């Protein structure tokens, strides 16, 4: 896979994730917008405000019955006075709580109007009550009281139904919201995991592509790009540490003859055998590369000219010792090598390469199958 293709997959992946995350955010925002009427409402206190006065209605009825039986009893008089005042207060409290709530005004409007009407009638009752205390007949007062009690009971009951049904709706909305959030969190987790897996795979692919782009298919050694990826760092390290750095360029002798005589596949096999000999001879830290058709190189950190010469000579010997049986062709193979060593300041790859190349040329012109130092 090419680097550009991987990058474009990365972009598409990022775009896909961003789109998905954006869609999720819009869905949640829309739902939250719809549910906001219920989310912020606290119906608990409203329920208490509506339910509590229902008890007062009952108590008001009892006080009226007591008045009918014992109209002059000071205890009954004081209870009724208290209720007349208290019911009026509650009507104000409930009206305020309803208006402050998030209930739709159309749902409670009729109840509110009825409560206000009751409140007006209550103030009339207070006047009638003064007359009853002064000795007038309580019948009119009691009749009015019963009417008010009935209206209050009906209104409180309607309001209680309304608030309870709104509280139930709120519970359902909150439950749904909770489930939606849980699903969202799960989705986001899945997304994150998916993204991490994709990134991990992408990185692995990228690493593979990088490796492939720096490998020679035939010999499995590094290629010129691989060599260059070490060139600068090795040179800088040598300049800093003052440690020697060596480069050997090598070229199989008369390789064209091998190809022409035994065929290209035989030539390929010899290239592989040579690469194996090179790998077996060099150290782990040395950088090995096939830099041309039948040209190879070894880049050796911490290696002076003697060390480089030894390795070059060992390799030359090893190659020339390869039997025809080992090579698979009815000929022997030799290699020419050019060595260049740099000490601190002259560790510049370009210059080292030119010196090693020149030495290799000398090795060729001096008869091949030899090592020369540049
Ligand atoms: N089999 C095979 N041959 C290759 C490959 N790459 C390059 N060659 C051949 O290697 C040969 C190199 O020939 P030349 O550059 O003339 O050098 P030479 O014959 O080795 O002669 P000297 O280097 O002067 O000793 C050419 O015939 C190329 O076709 C490869 O991957 N496989």
XYZ file of C-alpha atoms and ligand atoms in Angstrom:
406
model
C 0.000 0.000 0.000
C 1.340 3.409 -0.922
C 1.985 6.132 1.658
C -0.489 8.486 -0.064
C -3.210 5.817 0.079
C -2.616 5.308 3.811
C -2.761 9.043 4.444
C -6.029 9.307 2.509
C -7.477 6.392 4.524
C -6.432 8.276 7.683
C -8.185 11.399 6.461
C -11.336 9.489 5.514
C -11.323 7.713 8.832
C -10.947 11.002 10.724
C -13.707 12.592 8.639
C -16.016 9.613 9.231
C -15.449 9.727 12.972
C -15.975 13.497 13.052
C -19.249 13.147 11.085
C -20.480 10.376 13.355
C -19.568 12.322 16.499
C -21.247 15.445 15.059
C -24.436 13.500 14.246
C -24.513 12.035 17.767
C -24.085 15.520 19.239
C -26.952 16.888 17.094
C -29.238 13.987 18.095
C -28.535 14.546 21.800
C -28.924 18.313 21.453
C -32.315 17.879 19.700
C -33.518 15.440 22.316
C -32.290 17.635 25.168
C -34.044 20.602 23.535
C -37.298 18.645 23.384
C -36.909 17.333 26.909
C -35.853 20.602 28.488
C -39.444 21.340 29.548
C -39.312 18.288 31.768
C -35.675 18.185 32.707
C -35.597 21.348 34.771
C -38.979 20.930 36.478
C -39.191 19.965 40.111
C -42.712 18.611 40.507
C -42.138 17.316 44.040
C -42.837 20.655 45.718
C -45.739 21.366 43.321
C -47.301 18.017 44.206
C -46.975 18.929 47.916
C -48.473 22.389 47.267
C -51.500 20.838 45.563
C -52.031 17.788 47.781
C -51.665 19.518 51.138
C -54.638 21.942 50.667
C -56.864 18.954 49.824
C -56.637 18.040 53.504
C -57.542 21.602 54.445
C -60.714 21.277 52.370
C -61.762 18.314 54.474
C -60.939 20.167 57.689
C -62.852 23.212 56.385
C -65.898 20.987 55.819
C -65.685 19.627 59.384
C -65.442 23.144 60.790
C -68.541 24.154 58.801
C -70.424 21.124 60.160
C -69.346 22.067 63.691
C -70.574 25.615 63.087
C -73.931 24.214 62.053
C -74.137 22.313 65.371
C -72.552 24.808 67.758
C -72.448 28.229 66.056
C -71.198 30.197 69.027
C -68.422 27.874 70.193
C -65.262 30.051 70.330
C -63.106 27.096 69.249
C -65.195 26.580 66.084
C -65.129 30.327 65.408
C -61.350 30.510 65.709
C -60.856 27.417 63.463
C -63.082 28.902 60.769
C -61.345 32.263 60.954
C -58.083 30.466 60.607
C -59.278 28.455 57.585
C -60.728 31.467 55.827
C -57.349 33.104 56.060
C -55.311 29.992 55.363
C -57.238 28.819 52.270
C -56.829 32.257 50.751
C -53.066 32.066 51.417
C -52.875 28.656 49.816
C -54.674 29.832 46.720
C -52.006 32.548 46.324
C -49.237 30.015 46.932
C -50.597 27.532 44.394
C -51.234 30.239 41.786
C -47.662 31.416 42.130
C -46.245 27.868 42.023
C -48.280 27.028 38.883
C -47.102 30.136 37.063
C -43.506 29.523 38.077
C -43.664 25.892 36.949
C -42.906 24.657 33.433
C -46.461 23.429 32.982
C -48.252 24.670 29.915
C -50.480 27.627 30.901
C -53.401 26.246 28.869
C -53.359 23.086 31.040
C -53.955 24.911 34.322
C -55.659 28.101 33.176
C -59.221 26.947 34.030
C -58.168 25.828 37.525
C -56.399 29.111 38.123
C -59.484 31.102 37.150
C -61.627 28.959 39.462
C -59.190 29.481 42.340
C -59.229 33.236 41.870
C -63.006 33.130 41.875
C -62.953 31.117 45.111
C -60.573 33.656 46.609
C -63.003 36.491 45.856
C -65.855 34.538 47.357
C -63.752 33.839 50.422
C -63.402 37.548 51.159
C -67.208 37.852 50.885
C -67.487 34.923 53.305
C -65.259 36.691 55.787
C -67.786 39.558 55.958
C -70.659 37.086 56.309
C -68.719 35.355 59.071
C -68.477 38.624 61.053
C -72.263 38.858 60.791
C -72.661 35.247 61.994
C -70.452 36.030 64.991
C -72.601 39.120 65.653
C -75.688 36.788 65.857
C -77.001 36.464 62.276
C -78.190 33.094 60.949
C -75.248 30.960 59.692
C -77.306 29.316 56.874
C -76.181 31.621 54.068
C -72.577 31.381 55.307
C -72.762 27.586 55.498
C -74.245 27.344 52.005
C -71.534 29.553 50.576
C -68.923 27.493 52.485
C -70.191 24.249 50.992
C -70.063 25.676 47.477
C -66.499 26.875 48.036
C -65.491 23.589 49.554
C -66.872 21.733 46.518
C -65.117 24.068 44.067
C -61.869 23.779 45.971
C -62.084 19.976 46.103
C -62.718 19.791 42.348
C -59.984 22.271 41.474
C -57.399 20.657 43.735
C -58.287 17.260 42.323
C -57.884 18.493 38.721
C -54.573 20.143 39.565
C -53.396 17.058 41.389
C -54.141 14.922 38.284
C -52.337 17.416 36.054
C -49.219 17.596 38.216
C -49.072 13.837 38.693
C -49.402 13.173 34.990
C -46.670 15.774 34.233
C -44.438 14.210 36.895
C -45.010 10.780 35.302
C -44.131 12.194 31.858
C -41.014 13.730 33.355
C -39.999 10.384 34.811
C -40.386 8.704 31.392
C -38.430 11.471 29.659
C -35.661 11.289 32.260
C -35.497 7.514 31.940
C -35.275 7.791 28.144
C -32.656 10.491 28.458
C -30.658 8.288 30.822
C -30.863 5.391 28.356
C -29.924 7.680 25.437
C -26.907 8.968 27.334
C -25.871 5.406 28.236
C -26.150 4.366 24.559
C -24.214 7.458 23.539
C -21.449 6.807 26.035
C -21.284 3.222 24.782
C -21.146 4.437 21.181
C -18.440 6.940 22.002
C -16.455 4.207 23.729
C -16.919 1.991 20.675
C -15.810 4.866 18.471
C -12.732 5.485 20.579
C -11.850 1.782 20.582
C -12.495 1.569 16.823
C -10.410 4.651 16.239
C -7.563 3.325 18.352
C -7.639 -0.019 16.532
C -7.692 1.759 13.158
C -4.837 4.030 14.185
C -2.874 1.050 15.440
C -3.465 -0.808 12.148
C -2.660 2.288 10.146
C 0.583 2.688 12.044
C 1.450 -0.966 11.452
C 0.672 -0.630 7.738
C 2.702 2.537 7.595
C 5.598 0.766 9.288
C 5.278 -2.131 6.822
C 5.220 0.245 3.854
C 8.223 2.105 5.217
C 10.066 -1.185 5.619
C 9.098 -2.359 2.135
C 10.125 0.932 0.599
C 13.578 0.492 2.125
C 14.043 -3.216 1.271
C 15.478 -4.927 -1.751
C 13.021 -7.647 -2.807
C 15.603 -10.043 -4.219
C 18.271 -10.112 -1.497
C 16.164 -8.863 1.453
C 18.956 -6.415 2.252
C 18.278 -2.684 2.631
C 18.287 -0.522 -0.511
C 19.880 2.844 -1.213
C 17.085 4.661 0.640
C 17.723 2.437 3.651
C 21.432 3.275 3.516
C 20.701 6.995 3.279
C 18.416 6.841 6.313
C 21.508 5.974 8.379
C 24.039 8.125 6.553
C 23.467 11.404 8.320
C 23.030 10.047 11.839
C 26.144 7.830 11.573
C 28.223 10.757 10.290
C 26.970 13.131 13.001
C 27.625 10.530 15.675
C 31.171 10.038 14.405
C 31.756 13.813 14.304
C 30.544 14.151 17.892
C 32.281 11.124 19.376
C 35.445 11.255 17.268
C 35.014 7.529 16.611
C 35.993 6.267 13.139
C 33.369 5.389 10.545
C 33.956 3.128 7.544
C 32.193 2.474 4.276
C 32.852 -0.417 1.875
C 31.457 -0.396 -1.652
C 31.598 -3.719 -3.504
C 30.790 -4.894 -6.982
C 30.631 -8.481 -8.229
C 33.187 -9.023 -10.988
C 32.147 -9.839 -14.519
C 28.565 -10.256 -13.487
C 27.394 -9.547 -17.004
C 29.279 -12.647 -18.089
C 27.453 -14.742 -15.447
C 24.084 -13.429 -16.628
C 24.881 -13.830 -20.284
C 26.305 -17.338 -19.885
C 24.060 -18.910 -17.229
C 20.953 -16.819 -17.493
C 19.309 -14.147 -15.397
C 17.835 -16.557 -12.796
C 21.314 -17.946 -12.117
C 22.533 -14.344 -11.753
C 19.724 -13.665 -9.268
C 20.701 -16.711 -7.249
C 24.309 -15.521 -7.094
C 23.145 -12.120 -5.883
C 21.234 -13.851 -3.073
C 24.213 -16.051 -2.169
C 26.431 -12.982 -2.095
C 23.950 -11.135 0.143
C 23.941 -14.087 2.543
C 27.748 -14.144 2.642
C 27.701 -10.414 3.339
C 25.183 -10.792 6.163
C 27.177 -13.643 7.720
C 30.431 -11.663 7.594
C 29.259 -8.254 8.878
C 28.336 -7.330 12.458
C 24.794 -6.733 13.704
C 25.366 -2.988 13.946
C 26.654 -2.670 10.381
C 24.236 -1.363 7.793
C 24.090 -3.594 4.702
C 22.527 -2.488 1.454
C 22.199 -3.396 -2.204
C 22.679 -0.043 -3.912
C 22.653 -1.123 -7.551
C 22.350 -4.177 -9.804
C 25.397 -6.051 -8.504
C 26.693 -3.307 -6.193
C 26.532 -3.605 -2.432
C 27.787 -1.651 0.520
C 28.528 -1.970 4.232
C 28.410 1.080 6.466
C 30.236 0.454 9.725
C 30.127 2.675 12.804
C 33.061 2.572 15.262
C 35.287 0.911 12.683
C 38.748 2.112 11.688
C 40.455 1.399 8.398
C 42.114 -1.811 9.724
C 38.766 -3.202 10.880
C 37.134 -2.282 7.570
C 39.990 -3.838 5.587
C 39.733 -7.048 7.633
C 36.023 -7.344 6.956
C 36.482 -6.513 3.267
C 39.252 -9.094 2.907
C 37.245 -11.723 4.777
C 34.308 -11.162 2.490
C 36.432 -11.176 -0.665
C 37.951 -14.492 0.467
C 34.586 -15.969 1.373
C 33.111 -15.137 -2.041
C 36.068 -16.442 -3.991
C 35.955 -19.639 -1.890
C 32.355 -20.351 -2.897
C 32.312 -23.600 -4.844
C 30.519 -24.061 -8.161
C 28.183 -26.392 -6.345
C 27.354 -23.708 -3.812
C 26.910 -21.143 -6.567
C 24.850 -23.449 -8.788
C 26.823 -22.384 -11.899
C 29.908 -23.784 -13.602
C 32.082 -20.793 -12.742
C 33.596 -19.060 -9.771
C 32.612 -15.589 -8.575
C 34.808 -12.827 -7.224
C 34.136 -9.371 -5.841
C 36.050 -6.098 -5.850
C 35.867 -3.779 -2.843
C 36.670 -0.134 -2.123
C 37.121 1.037 1.474
C 36.860 4.572 2.876
C 37.296 5.489 6.537
C 36.471 8.820 8.119
C 37.831 10.214 11.389
C 35.691 12.874 13.036
C 35.765 15.964 10.818
C 35.828 14.192 7.484
C 32.792 12.037 8.354
C 30.727 13.437 5.509
C 28.834 10.760 3.654
C 29.145 12.315 0.214
C 32.916 12.484 0.539
C 33.218 8.983 2.013
C 31.114 7.560 -0.804
C 33.264 9.272 -3.454
C 36.456 7.924 -1.848
C 35.103 4.362 -1.566
C 33.858 4.521 -5.163
C 37.248 5.647 -6.350
C 38.909 2.812 -4.409
C 36.472 0.327 -5.942
C 37.319 1.628 -9.388
C 40.994 1.112 -8.564
C 40.269 -2.436 -7.410
C 38.582 -3.101 -10.750
C 41.368 -1.553 -12.801
C 44.081 -3.295 -10.740
C 42.718 -6.692 -11.731
C 39.500 -7.249 -9.688
C 39.024 -9.665 -6.772
C 40.862 -7.238 -4.478
C 40.396 -4.610 -1.803
C 41.593 -1.020 -2.218
C 41.527 1.852 0.265
C 40.508 5.341 -0.796
N 20.566 -11.408 -12.585
C 20.576 -10.130 -12.358
N 21.396 -9.308 -13.032
C 21.388 -8.010 -12.786
C 20.526 -7.437 -11.835
N 20.745 -6.110 -11.775
C 21.714 -5.854 -12.688
N 22.124 -6.995 -13.290
C 23.118 -7.190 -14.322
O 24.422 -6.989 -13.805
C 25.277 -6.735 -14.894
C 26.302 -5.721 -14.531
O 27.209 -5.658 -15.598
P 28.300 -4.564 -15.694
O 27.830 -3.282 -15.082
O 28.748 -4.503 -17.150
O 29.486 -5.071 -14.828
P 30.225 -6.455 -14.784
O 29.841 -7.330 -15.864
O 30.025 -7.012 -13.411
O 31.701 -5.993 -14.971
P 32.619 -5.348 -13.868
O 31.782 -4.728 -12.842
O 33.478 -4.397 -14.629
O 33.431 -6.468 -13.321
C 24.376 -6.360 -16.076
O 24.365 -7.396 -17.021
C 22.987 -6.229 -15.444
O 21.955 -6.619 -16.322
C 19.654 -8.317 -11.131
O 18.859 -7.917 -10.275
N 19.715 -9.627 -11.413
